Amino acid sequence: MAIAHRKKKEPEKVRRALLDCAAAIAVSKGFSGLTVQAVADGAGVTKGGFFHHFPSKQALMDEVCAELLRSIDALVDEYMAQEPQGYGAFTRAYVQAILTPAEKSSPWVSLSVALVADPQLRSLWTGWLQQRLNRHRQTDNHAALAFARYAADGIWLEDLMLGKKRSAGETARLQKQLLALIDRKQEA
């Protein structure tokens, strides 16, 4: 009598593989090129396996974006830990995080495209930003700081929409100038 070999189920590994595969496809083909079949094939599972972990492609995209937002959140926290707390602490960290040069193949690039194109994903970003602004309203509720964040967003959007290939040196210079404006306003 032969004993059937049963593969040990590892749902967290499968879920992780689906998320990693989706992020890789989003980087190489954009979110529009991401299909349930392509993700399932890339992760080595059936479409049924995909749907066991995610009820829809949108749910998968939401989770990929949520993970990327968590990493941006961690990056902001990392920058905040290096800065003195007080006036503009969040804005300084936000400017540094947004204007950190990313490789063209970075998942941040795909997230950027998705955030601009998809209203549901955009709401994840605006929810995150609003939560951070509420949390830091004592230190970052000033028009000059809002303008600095808008400027960082504008630089990021220009790079995204115009396909600008800004050098790391130019990005660092723009970041330094925005941070100097924040510091100047604090001294005024």
mmCIF file of C-alpha atoms in Angstrom, residues 12-22 39 42-44:
data_model
loop_
_atom_site.group_PDB
_atom_site.id
_atom_site.type_symbol
_atom_site.label_atom_id
_atom_site.label_comp_id
_atom_site.label_asym_id
_atom_site.label_seq_id
_atom_site.Cartn_x
_atom_site.Cartn_y
_atom_site.Cartn_z
ATOM 1 C CA GLU A 12 1.594 32.416 4.961
ATOM 2 C CA LYS A 13 4.335 31.435 2.513
ATOM 3 C CA VAL A 14 1.788 31.150 -0.304
ATOM 4 C CA ARG A 15 0.270 34.522 0.593
ATOM 5 C CA ARG A 16 3.753 36.065 0.710
ATOM 6 C CA ALA A 17 4.587 34.525 -2.683
ATOM 7 C CA LEU A 18 1.388 35.987 -4.171
ATOM 8 C CA LEU A 19 2.201 39.455 -2.798
ATOM 9 C CA ASP A 20 5.831 39.305 -3.946
ATOM 10 C CA CYS A 21 4.818 38.083 -7.392
ATOM 11 C CA ALA A 22 2.181 40.815 -7.712
ATOM 12 C CA VAL A 39 0.138 36.180 -10.263
ATOM 13 C CA GLY A 42 4.251 33.268 -10.810
ATOM 14 C CA ALA A 43 3.533 32.146 -7.256
ATOM 15 C CA GLY A 44 3.158 28.515 -8.321
#
